[in-house]
Coordinates of C-alpha atoms in Angstrom, one line a residue:
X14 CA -76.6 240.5 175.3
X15 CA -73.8 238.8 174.0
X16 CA -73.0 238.3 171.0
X17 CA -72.2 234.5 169.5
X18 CA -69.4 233.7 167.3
X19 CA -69.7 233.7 163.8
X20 CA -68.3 230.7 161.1
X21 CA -67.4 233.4 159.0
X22 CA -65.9 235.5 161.9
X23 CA -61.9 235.8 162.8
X24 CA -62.0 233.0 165.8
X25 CA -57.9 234.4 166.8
X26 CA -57.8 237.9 168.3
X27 CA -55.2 239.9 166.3
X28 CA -52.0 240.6 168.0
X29 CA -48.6 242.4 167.5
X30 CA -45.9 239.8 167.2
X31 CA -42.8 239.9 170.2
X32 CA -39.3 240.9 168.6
X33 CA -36.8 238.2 167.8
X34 CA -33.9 238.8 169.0
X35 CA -30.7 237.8 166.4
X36 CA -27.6 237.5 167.8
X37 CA -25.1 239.0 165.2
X38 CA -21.7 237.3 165.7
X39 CA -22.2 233.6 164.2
X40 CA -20.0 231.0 164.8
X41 CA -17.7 230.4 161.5
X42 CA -18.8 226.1 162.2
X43 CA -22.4 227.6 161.0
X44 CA -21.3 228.3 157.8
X45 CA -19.1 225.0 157.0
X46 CA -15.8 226.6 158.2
X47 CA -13.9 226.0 160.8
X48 CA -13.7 223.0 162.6
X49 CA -16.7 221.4 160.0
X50 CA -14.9 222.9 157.0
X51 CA -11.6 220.8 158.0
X52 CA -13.3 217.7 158.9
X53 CA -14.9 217.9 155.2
X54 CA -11.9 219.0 153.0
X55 CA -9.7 216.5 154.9
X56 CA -11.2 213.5 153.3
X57 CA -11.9 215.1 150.1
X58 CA -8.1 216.1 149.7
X59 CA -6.9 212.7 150.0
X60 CA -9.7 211.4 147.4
X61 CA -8.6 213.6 145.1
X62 CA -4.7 212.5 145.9
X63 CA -5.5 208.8 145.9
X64 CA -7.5 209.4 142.3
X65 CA -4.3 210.9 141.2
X66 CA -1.8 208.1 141.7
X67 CA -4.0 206.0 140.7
X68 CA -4.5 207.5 136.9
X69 CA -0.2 208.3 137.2
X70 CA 0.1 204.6 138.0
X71 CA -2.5 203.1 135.6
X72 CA -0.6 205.6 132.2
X73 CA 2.8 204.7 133.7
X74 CA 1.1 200.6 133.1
X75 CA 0.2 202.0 129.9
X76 CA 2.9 203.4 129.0
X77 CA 4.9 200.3 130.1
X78 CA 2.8 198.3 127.9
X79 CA 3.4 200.4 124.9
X80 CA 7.1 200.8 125.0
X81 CA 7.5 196.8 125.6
X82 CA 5.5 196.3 122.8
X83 CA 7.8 199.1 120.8
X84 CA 10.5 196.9 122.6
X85 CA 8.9 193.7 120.8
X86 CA 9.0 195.1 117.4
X87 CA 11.9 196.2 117.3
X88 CA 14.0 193.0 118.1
X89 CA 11.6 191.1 115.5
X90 CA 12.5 193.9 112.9
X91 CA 16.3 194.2 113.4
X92 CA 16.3 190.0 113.1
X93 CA 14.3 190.1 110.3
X94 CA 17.2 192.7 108.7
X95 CA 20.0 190.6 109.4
X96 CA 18.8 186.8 109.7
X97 CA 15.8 186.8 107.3
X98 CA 16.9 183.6 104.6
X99 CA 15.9 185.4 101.3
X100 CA 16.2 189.3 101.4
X101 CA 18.3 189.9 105.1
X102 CA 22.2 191.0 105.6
X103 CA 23.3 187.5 106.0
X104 CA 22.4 186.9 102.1
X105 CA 25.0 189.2 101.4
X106 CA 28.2 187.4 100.8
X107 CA 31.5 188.3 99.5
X108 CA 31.8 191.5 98.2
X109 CA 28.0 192.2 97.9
X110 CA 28.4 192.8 102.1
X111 CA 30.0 195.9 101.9
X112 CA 27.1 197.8 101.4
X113 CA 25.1 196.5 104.4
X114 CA 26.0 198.7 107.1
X115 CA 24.3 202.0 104.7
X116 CA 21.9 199.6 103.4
X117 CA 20.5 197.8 106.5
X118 CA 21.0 201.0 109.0
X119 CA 19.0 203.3 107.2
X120 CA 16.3 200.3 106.7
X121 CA 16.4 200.0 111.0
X122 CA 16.3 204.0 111.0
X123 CA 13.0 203.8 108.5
X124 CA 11.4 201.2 110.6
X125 CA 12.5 202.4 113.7
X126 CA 11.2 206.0 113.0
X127 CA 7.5 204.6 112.2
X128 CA 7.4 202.5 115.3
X129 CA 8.5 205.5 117.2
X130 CA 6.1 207.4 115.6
X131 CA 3.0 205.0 116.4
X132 CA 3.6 206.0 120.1
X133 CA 1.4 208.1 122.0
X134 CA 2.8 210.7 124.3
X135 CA 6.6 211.9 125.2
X136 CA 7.0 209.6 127.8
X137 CA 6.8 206.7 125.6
X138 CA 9.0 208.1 123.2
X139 CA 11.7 208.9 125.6
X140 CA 11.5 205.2 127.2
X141 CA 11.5 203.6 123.5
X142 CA 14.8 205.8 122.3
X143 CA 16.9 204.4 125.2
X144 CA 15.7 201.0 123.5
X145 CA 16.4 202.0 120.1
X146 CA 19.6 203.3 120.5
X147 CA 20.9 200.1 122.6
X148 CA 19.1 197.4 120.0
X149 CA 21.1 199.9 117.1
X150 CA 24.5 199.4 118.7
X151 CA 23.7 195.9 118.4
X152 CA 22.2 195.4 115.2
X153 CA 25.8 197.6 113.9
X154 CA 27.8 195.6 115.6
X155 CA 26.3 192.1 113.8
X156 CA 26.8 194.0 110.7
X157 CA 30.3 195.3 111.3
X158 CA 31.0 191.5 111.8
X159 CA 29.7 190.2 109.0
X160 CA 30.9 192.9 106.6
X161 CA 34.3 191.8 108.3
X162 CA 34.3 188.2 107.9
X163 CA 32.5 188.4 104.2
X164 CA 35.7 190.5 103.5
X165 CA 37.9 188.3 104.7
X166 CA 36.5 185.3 102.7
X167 CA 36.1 187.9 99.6
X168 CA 39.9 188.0 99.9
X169 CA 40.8 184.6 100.4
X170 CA 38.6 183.8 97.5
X171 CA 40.2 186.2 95.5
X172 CA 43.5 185.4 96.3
X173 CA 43.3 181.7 94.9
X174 CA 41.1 182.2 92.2
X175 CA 44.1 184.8 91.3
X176 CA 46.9 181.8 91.6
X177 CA 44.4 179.6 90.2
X178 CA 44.2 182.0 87.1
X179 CA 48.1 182.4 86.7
X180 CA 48.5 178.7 87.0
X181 CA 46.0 177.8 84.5
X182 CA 47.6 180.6 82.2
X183 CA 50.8 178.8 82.5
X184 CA 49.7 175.1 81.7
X185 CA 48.2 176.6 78.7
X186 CA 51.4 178.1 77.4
X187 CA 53.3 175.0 78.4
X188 CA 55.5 175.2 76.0
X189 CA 56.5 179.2 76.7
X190 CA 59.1 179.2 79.2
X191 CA 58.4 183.2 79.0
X192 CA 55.1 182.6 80.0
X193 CA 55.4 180.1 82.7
X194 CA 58.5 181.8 84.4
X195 CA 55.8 185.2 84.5
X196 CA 53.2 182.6 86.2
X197 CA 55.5 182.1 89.0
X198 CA 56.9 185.5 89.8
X199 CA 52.8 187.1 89.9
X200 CA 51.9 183.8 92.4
X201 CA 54.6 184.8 94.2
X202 CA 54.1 188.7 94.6
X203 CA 50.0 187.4 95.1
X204 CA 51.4 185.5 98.2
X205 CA 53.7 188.2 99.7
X206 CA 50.8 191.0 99.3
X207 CA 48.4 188.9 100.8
X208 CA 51.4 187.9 103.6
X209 CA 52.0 191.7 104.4
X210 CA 48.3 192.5 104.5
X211 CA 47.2 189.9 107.4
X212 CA 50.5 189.9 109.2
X213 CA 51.8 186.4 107.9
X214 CA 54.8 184.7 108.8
X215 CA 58.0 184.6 107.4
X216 CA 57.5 180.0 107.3
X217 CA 53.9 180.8 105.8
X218 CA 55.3 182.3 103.0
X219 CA 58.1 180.2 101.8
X220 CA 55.3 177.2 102.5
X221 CA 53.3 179.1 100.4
X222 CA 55.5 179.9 97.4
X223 CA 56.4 176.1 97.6
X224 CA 53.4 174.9 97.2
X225 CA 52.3 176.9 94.1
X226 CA 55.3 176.5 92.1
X227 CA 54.8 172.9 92.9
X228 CA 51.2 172.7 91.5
X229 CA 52.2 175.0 88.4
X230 CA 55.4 172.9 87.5
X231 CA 53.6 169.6 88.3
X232 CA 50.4 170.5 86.6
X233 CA 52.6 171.3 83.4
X234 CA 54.8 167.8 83.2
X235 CA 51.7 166.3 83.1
X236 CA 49.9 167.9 80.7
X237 CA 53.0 167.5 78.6
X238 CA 53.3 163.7 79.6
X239 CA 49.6 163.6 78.3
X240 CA 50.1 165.1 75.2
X241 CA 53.0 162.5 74.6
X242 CA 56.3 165.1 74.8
X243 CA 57.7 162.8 77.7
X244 CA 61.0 164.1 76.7
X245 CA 60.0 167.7 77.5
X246 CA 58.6 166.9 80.5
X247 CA 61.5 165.3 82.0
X248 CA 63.6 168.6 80.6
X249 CA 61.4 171.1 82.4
X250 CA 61.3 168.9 85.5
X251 CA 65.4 168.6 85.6
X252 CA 65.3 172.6 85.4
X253 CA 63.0 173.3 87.7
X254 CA 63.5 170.9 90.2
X255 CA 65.0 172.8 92.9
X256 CA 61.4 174.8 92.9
X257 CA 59.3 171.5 93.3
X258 CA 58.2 170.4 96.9
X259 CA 59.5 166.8 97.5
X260 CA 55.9 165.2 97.7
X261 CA 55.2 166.5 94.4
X262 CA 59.0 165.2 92.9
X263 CA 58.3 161.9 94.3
X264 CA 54.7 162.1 92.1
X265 CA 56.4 163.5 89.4
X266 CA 58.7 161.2 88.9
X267 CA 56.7 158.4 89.1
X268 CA 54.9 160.2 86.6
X269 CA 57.3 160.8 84.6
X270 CA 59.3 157.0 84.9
X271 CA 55.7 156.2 83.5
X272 CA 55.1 158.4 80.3
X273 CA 58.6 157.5 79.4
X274 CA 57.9 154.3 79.2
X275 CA 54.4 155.1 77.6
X276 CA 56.3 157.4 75.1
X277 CA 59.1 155.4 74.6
X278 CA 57.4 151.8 73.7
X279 CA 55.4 153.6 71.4
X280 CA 57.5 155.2 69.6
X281 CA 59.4 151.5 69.4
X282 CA 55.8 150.1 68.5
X283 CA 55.3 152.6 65.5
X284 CA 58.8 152.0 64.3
X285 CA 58.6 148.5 64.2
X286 CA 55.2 147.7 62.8
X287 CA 55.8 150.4 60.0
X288 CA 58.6 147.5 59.0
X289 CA 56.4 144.6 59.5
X290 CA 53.2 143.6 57.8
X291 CA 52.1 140.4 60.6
X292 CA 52.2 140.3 63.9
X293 CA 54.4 137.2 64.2
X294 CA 57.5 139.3 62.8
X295 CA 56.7 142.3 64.4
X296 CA 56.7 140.8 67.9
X297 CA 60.0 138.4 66.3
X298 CA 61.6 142.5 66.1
X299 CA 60.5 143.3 69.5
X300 CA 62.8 140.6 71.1
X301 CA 66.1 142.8 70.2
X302 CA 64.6 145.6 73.2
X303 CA 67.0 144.9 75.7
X304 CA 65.1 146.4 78.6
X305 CA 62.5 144.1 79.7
X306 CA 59.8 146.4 81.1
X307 CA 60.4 148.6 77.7
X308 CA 59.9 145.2 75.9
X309 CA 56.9 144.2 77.1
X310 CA 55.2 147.4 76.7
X311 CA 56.1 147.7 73.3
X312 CA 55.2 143.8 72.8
X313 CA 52.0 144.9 74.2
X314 CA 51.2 147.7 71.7
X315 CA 52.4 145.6 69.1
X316 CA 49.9 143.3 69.8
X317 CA 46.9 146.2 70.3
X318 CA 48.2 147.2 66.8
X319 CA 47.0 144.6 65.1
X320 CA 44.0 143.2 67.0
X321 CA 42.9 146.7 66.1
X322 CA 43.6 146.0 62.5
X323 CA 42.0 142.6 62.6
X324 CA 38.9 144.1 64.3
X325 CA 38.9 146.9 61.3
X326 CA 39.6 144.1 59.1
X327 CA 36.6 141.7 60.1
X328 CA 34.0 144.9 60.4
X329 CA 34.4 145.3 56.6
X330 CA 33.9 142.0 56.0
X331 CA 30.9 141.8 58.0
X332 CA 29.7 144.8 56.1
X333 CA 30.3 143.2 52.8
X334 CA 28.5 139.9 54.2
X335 CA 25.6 141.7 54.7
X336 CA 25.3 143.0 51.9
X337 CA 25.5 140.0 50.0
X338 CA 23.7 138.7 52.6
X339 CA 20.4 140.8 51.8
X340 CA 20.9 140.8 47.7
X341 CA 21.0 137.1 47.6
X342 CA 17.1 136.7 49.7
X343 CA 15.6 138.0 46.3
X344 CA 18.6 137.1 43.8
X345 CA 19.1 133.6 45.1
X346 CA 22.1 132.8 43.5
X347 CA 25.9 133.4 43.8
X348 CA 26.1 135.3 40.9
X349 CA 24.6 138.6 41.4
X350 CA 27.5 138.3 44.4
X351 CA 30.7 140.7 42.5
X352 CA 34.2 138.8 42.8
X353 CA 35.5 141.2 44.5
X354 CA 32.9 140.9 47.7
X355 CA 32.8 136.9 47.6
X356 CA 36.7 136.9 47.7
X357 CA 36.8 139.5 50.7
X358 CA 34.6 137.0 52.7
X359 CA 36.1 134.4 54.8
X360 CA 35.7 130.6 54.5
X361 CA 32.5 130.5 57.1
X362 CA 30.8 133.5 55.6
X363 CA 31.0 131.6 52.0
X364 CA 29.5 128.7 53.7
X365 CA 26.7 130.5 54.9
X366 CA 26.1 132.3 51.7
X367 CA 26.0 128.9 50.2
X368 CA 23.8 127.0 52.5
X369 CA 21.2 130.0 52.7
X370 CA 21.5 129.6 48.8
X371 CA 20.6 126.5 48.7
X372 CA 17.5 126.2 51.2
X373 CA 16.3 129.5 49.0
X374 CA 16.5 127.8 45.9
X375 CA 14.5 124.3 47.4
X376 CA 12.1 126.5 49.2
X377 CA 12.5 124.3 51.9
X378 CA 12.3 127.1 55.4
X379 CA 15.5 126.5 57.7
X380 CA 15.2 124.1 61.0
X381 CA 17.4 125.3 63.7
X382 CA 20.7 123.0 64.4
X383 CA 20.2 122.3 67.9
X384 CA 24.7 122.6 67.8
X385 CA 23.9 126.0 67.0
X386 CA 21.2 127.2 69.4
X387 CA 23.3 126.2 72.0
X388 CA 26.5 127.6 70.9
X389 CA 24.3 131.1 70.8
X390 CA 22.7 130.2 74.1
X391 CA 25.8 130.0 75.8
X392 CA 27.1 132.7 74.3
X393 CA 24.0 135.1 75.8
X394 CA 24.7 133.6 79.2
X395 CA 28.4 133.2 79.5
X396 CA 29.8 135.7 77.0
X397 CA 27.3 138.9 76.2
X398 CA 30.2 140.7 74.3
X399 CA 31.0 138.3 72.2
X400 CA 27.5 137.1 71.2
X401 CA 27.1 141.3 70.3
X402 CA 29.7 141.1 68.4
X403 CA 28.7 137.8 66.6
X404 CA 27.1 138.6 63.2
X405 CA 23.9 136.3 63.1
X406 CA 23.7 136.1 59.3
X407 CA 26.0 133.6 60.0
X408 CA 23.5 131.2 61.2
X409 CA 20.6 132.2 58.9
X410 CA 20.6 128.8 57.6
X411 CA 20.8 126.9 60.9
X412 CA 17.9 128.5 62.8
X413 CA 14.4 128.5 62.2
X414 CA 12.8 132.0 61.4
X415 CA 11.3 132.2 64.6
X416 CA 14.6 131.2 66.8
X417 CA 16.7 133.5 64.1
X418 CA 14.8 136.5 65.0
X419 CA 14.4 135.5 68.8
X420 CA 18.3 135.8 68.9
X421 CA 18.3 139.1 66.2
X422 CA 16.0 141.1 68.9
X423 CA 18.0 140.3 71.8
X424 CA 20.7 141.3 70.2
X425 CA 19.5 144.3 69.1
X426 CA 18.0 145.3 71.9
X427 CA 21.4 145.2 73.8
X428 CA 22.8 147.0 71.7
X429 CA 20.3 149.9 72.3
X430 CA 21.5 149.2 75.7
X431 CA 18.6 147.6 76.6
X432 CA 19.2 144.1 77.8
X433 CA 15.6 142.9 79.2
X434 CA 15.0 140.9 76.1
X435 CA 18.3 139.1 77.1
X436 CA 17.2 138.9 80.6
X437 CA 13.9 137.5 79.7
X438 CA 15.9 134.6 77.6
X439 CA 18.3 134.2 80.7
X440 CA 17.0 132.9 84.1
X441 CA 18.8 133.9 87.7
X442 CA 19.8 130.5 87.6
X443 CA 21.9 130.5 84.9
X444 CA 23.8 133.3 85.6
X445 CA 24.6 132.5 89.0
X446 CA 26.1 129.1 87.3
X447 CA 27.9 130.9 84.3
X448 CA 29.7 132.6 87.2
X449 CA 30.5 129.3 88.8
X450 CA 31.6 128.3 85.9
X451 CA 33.8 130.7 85.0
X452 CA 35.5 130.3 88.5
X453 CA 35.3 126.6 87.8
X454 CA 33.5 126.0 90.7
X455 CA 31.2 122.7 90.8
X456 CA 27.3 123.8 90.7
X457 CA 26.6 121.4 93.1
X458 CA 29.5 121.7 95.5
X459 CA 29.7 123.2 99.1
X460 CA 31.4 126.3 97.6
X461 CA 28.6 126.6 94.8
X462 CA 26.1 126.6 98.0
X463 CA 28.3 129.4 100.5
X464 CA 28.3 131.3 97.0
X465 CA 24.8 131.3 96.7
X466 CA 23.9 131.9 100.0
X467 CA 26.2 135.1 100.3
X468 CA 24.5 136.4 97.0
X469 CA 20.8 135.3 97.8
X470 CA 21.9 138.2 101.0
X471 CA 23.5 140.7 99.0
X472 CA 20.3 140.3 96.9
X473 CA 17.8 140.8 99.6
X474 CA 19.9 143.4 101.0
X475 CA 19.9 145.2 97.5
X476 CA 15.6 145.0 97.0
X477 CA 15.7 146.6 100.5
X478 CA 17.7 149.5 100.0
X479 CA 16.2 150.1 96.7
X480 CA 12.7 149.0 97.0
X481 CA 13.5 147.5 93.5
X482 CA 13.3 144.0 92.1
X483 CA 16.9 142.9 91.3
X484 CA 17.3 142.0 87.6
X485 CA 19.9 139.7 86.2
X486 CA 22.2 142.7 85.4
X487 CA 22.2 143.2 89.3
X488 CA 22.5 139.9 89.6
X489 CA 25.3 139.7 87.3
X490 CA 27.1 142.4 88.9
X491 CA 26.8 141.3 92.5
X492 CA 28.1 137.6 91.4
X493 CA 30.9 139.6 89.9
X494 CA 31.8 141.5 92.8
X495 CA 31.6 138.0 94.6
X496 CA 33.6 136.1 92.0
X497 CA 36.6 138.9 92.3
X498 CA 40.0 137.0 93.4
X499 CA 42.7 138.0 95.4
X500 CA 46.0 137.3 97.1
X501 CA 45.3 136.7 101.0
X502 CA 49.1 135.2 101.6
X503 CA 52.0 135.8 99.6
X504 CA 54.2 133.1 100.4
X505 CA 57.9 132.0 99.7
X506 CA 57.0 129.4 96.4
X507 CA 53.2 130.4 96.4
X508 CA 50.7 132.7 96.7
X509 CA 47.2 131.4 98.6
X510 CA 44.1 133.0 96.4
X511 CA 40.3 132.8 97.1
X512 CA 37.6 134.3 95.5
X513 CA 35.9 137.4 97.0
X514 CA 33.1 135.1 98.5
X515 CA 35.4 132.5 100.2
X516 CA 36.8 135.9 103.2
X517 CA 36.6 134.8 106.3
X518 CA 35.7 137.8 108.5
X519 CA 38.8 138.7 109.5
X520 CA 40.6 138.1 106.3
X521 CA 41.5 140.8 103.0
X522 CA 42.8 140.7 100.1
X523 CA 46.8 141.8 100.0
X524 CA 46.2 142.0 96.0
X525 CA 43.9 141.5 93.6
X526 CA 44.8 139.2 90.5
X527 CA 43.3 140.1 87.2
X528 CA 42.7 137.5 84.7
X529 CA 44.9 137.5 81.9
X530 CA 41.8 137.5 79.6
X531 CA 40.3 140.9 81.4
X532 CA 44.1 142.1 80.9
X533 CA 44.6 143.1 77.4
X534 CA 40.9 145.1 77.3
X535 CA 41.7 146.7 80.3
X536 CA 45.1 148.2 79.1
X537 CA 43.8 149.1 75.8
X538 CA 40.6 150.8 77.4
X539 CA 42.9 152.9 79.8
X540 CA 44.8 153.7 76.7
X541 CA 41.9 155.0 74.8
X542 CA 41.0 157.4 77.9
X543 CA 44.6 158.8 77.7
X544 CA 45.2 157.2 80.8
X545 CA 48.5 155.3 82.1
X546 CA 49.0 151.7 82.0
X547 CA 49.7 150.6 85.3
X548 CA 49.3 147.6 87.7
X549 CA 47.5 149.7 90.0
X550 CA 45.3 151.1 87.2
X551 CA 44.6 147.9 85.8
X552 CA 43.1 146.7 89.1
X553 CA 41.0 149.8 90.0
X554 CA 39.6 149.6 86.2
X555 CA 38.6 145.9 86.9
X556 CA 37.4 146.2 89.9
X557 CA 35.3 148.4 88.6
X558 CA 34.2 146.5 86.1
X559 CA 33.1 143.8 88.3
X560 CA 31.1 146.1 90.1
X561 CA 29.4 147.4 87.6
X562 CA 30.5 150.6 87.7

């Protein structure tokens, strides 16, 4: 019977398994050689080729990047050495620039080493020294160049301050003819040395030799001219004459035709007024000089000579009029006043003394004279010198207290050099028509109006420029300046003159004329600054003056 099959039972028969059969040469392809191992390598190769450029190219970038960048620094470094305003080689002048090439080179070195330094590989390094080396050859030759011209100027400057020294040696010793004739011969080795050493022509020289005997020997007449020895000037100038270029003799001589006459009318001046008590005589003695420009210069000391005296004269009276002035307020009466002070007052100062006396002793306070208040007006419009000069004690018993101290602070305040209590007293018309006045001009004529109308623009012109409100002392001085008068023709019999204001555009003035009443301060003010007395000084002092300058 059969048998049926069991769950638990082997359902597949067993069987021996078949042999395999290997075959035992393999291709080299089945192993990823060959053929498969080229076709993979290939591309791998080239990846690994292209990845290579590509980092050479992108550290050559960087590289690049770093060395213009050292590039950078650099030129901002070696202009900050030379150009920088406060601590760089161009600060270094004169002698204090020959230092610079040790100083600033081993500054570029320092700072050129830590940039250097601050790089990151050789390749950098090499690049930047190329750089380095060319921005070095630069920077030494800027300070090669500046060293030069610094010396150059250190010479020059040394060479005239060395003539300038040896000339100013010799005007001291001015009367040492040792001395001077040393000045001259060390001035002229100075100039050949310096000659030789920058390759100087032979015309340079003898120009130059010229030229500072010139300035030594004309420097010296005049300080003897100004110290009065006009007769040793014109001695050293005959001896050393042939030494003197001729635009310095033609100065010197002018010079010296003036200090001689300086010299020699006052030396007549002294004489005469040491013989003659009044000024009447002494000018009567004067007549005897027989040449005419000598006269009138020694007429014209003469005549300083004792204005001087009579302005000494009436400043002690003055002084003694005050003082008896102020004792007699509380004495009130003449005789607490000593002889000797009442008879050294003048008749007018008596009369005041008297008056004021008199209103004391009554009790009675003083009404201003109306004569009087406008004599002092006029004065503070028309004549400001002469009111500060005008002792107001005078007129103690002709203005009221309130008027006599009105006039006492202006004029004190002046004085101080103040002037804007005058100004507030004064109004812009009345100086405009003192000026008129004094040119004789009519207010009210056409001239009066041109004249305004040129100084109303000046005026305007003036606030602008300034910002400023003009004040009568402007005022004053541009009416001045307008009021100047000139020559504009000189003619055959006469001369035609206008006034500053009354130019046409195209017209000038060929001279200026100077009032006679200007004249005689004007000399004696040039005379006090040591100055000489000429036409042409006269003018340029006056002109001046007008202008306020």
């Amino acid at each position: 019977m059969p048998t049926p099959p069991r769950y638990d039972s082997p359902q597949i028969q067993r069987q021996g398994t078949p042999n395999v059969r290997v075959t035992q040469s393999a291709p080299v392809e089945a192993f990823g050689g060959g053929r498969v191992a080229e076709g993979v390598s290939r591309p791998l190769n080239q990846i690994a080729q292209d990845t290579f450029q590509i980092a050479q190219k992108e550290k050559a970038k960087a590289d690049d990047v770093a060395v213009q960048d050292a590039y950078t620094r650099t030129v901002q470094m070696k202009n900050t050495l030379f150009f920088d305003p406060k601590n760089g080689a161009v600060t270094k002048g004169g002698k204090d620039a020959f230092g610079v090439i040790d100083e600033y080179g081993t500054q570029y070195d320092k700072e050129a080493d830590e940039i250097e330094n601050s790089l990151t590989n050789e390749d950098q390094r090499q690049k930047y020294r190329v750089i380095r080396a060319r921005q070095k050859a630069d920077f030494d030759n800027d300070l090669n160049k500046h060293v030069y011209s610094q010396a150059k100027r250190y010479e020059d400057e040394t060479f005239k301050s060395t003539l300038s020294t040896s000339r100013d040696d010799a005007i001291l010793h001015y009367n040492d003819p040792t001395k001077i004739q040393e000045s001259v011969e060390l001035q002229k080795a100075v100039i050949i040395d310096y000659a030789q050493k920058n390759n100087m022509p032979p015309e340079w020289v003898k120009q130059a030799i010229t030229e500072s005997n010139s300035k030594t020997h004309s420097e010296i007449i005049n300080r003897m001219l100004a110290n009065g020895d006009d007769p040793g000037a014109e001695k050293h100038f005959k001896e050393h004459k042939d030494q003197i270029g001729g635009e310095y003799s033609a100065d010197i001589e002018k010079n010296l035709e003036e200090g001689s006459m300086r010299g020699n009318s006052q030396r007549a001046a002294d004489t005469i007024v040491a013989k003659h008590n009044d000024m009447g005589s002494a000018l009567k003695a004067a007549k005897d000089i027989e040449n005419p420009k000598l006269r009138d210069e020694t007429e014209r000391r003469i005549k300083d000579h004792f204005q001087t005296m009579k302005a000494a004269e009436n400043d002690r009276k003055d002084a003694i009029f005050d003082s008896v002035s102020r004792k007699i307020e509380t004495t009130k009466s003449r005789d607490s006043i000593p002889p000797a002070q009442w008879n050294a007052m003048d008749l007018q100062q008596r009369n005041a003394i008297d008056n004021r006396i008199k209103q004391l002793k009554e009790g009675v306070p003083p009404v201003t004279d109306r004569k009087t208040y406008l004599e002092l007006t006029d004065m503070v419009e028309n004549d400001r010198k002469k009111f500060l000069n005008t002792n107001l004690m005078l007129y103690t018993s002709n203005l009221s207290d309130s008027d006599f101290k009105k006039f006492a602070d202006m004029q004190a305040d002046a004085k101080k050099g103040g002037g804007q209590k005058i100004d507030g007293f004064m109004s812009d018309q009345q100086v405009v028509n003192g000026v008129l006045k004094q040119m004789k001009i009519s207010k009210n004529s056409d001239s009066a109006d041109k004249f305004r109308k040129m100084l109303d623009t000046r005026v305007i012109q003036y606030e602008k420029d300034t910002g400023k409100k003009a004040d009568n002392d402007v005022l004053r001085k541009l009416s001045n300046e307008l009021a100047i008068q000139g020559i504009t023709d000189k003619g055959l019999l006469w001369d035609t003159k206008k006034y500053s204001f009354q130019l046409n555009a195209d017209e000038s003035f060929e001279d200026i004329v100077v009032p006679e009443s200007d004249r005689a301060e004007i000399e004696s003010e040039l005379r006090k600054r040591g100055k000489p007395v000429t036409e042409q000084s006269v003018k340029s002092l006056y002109i001046r003056g007008n202008s306020g300058q």
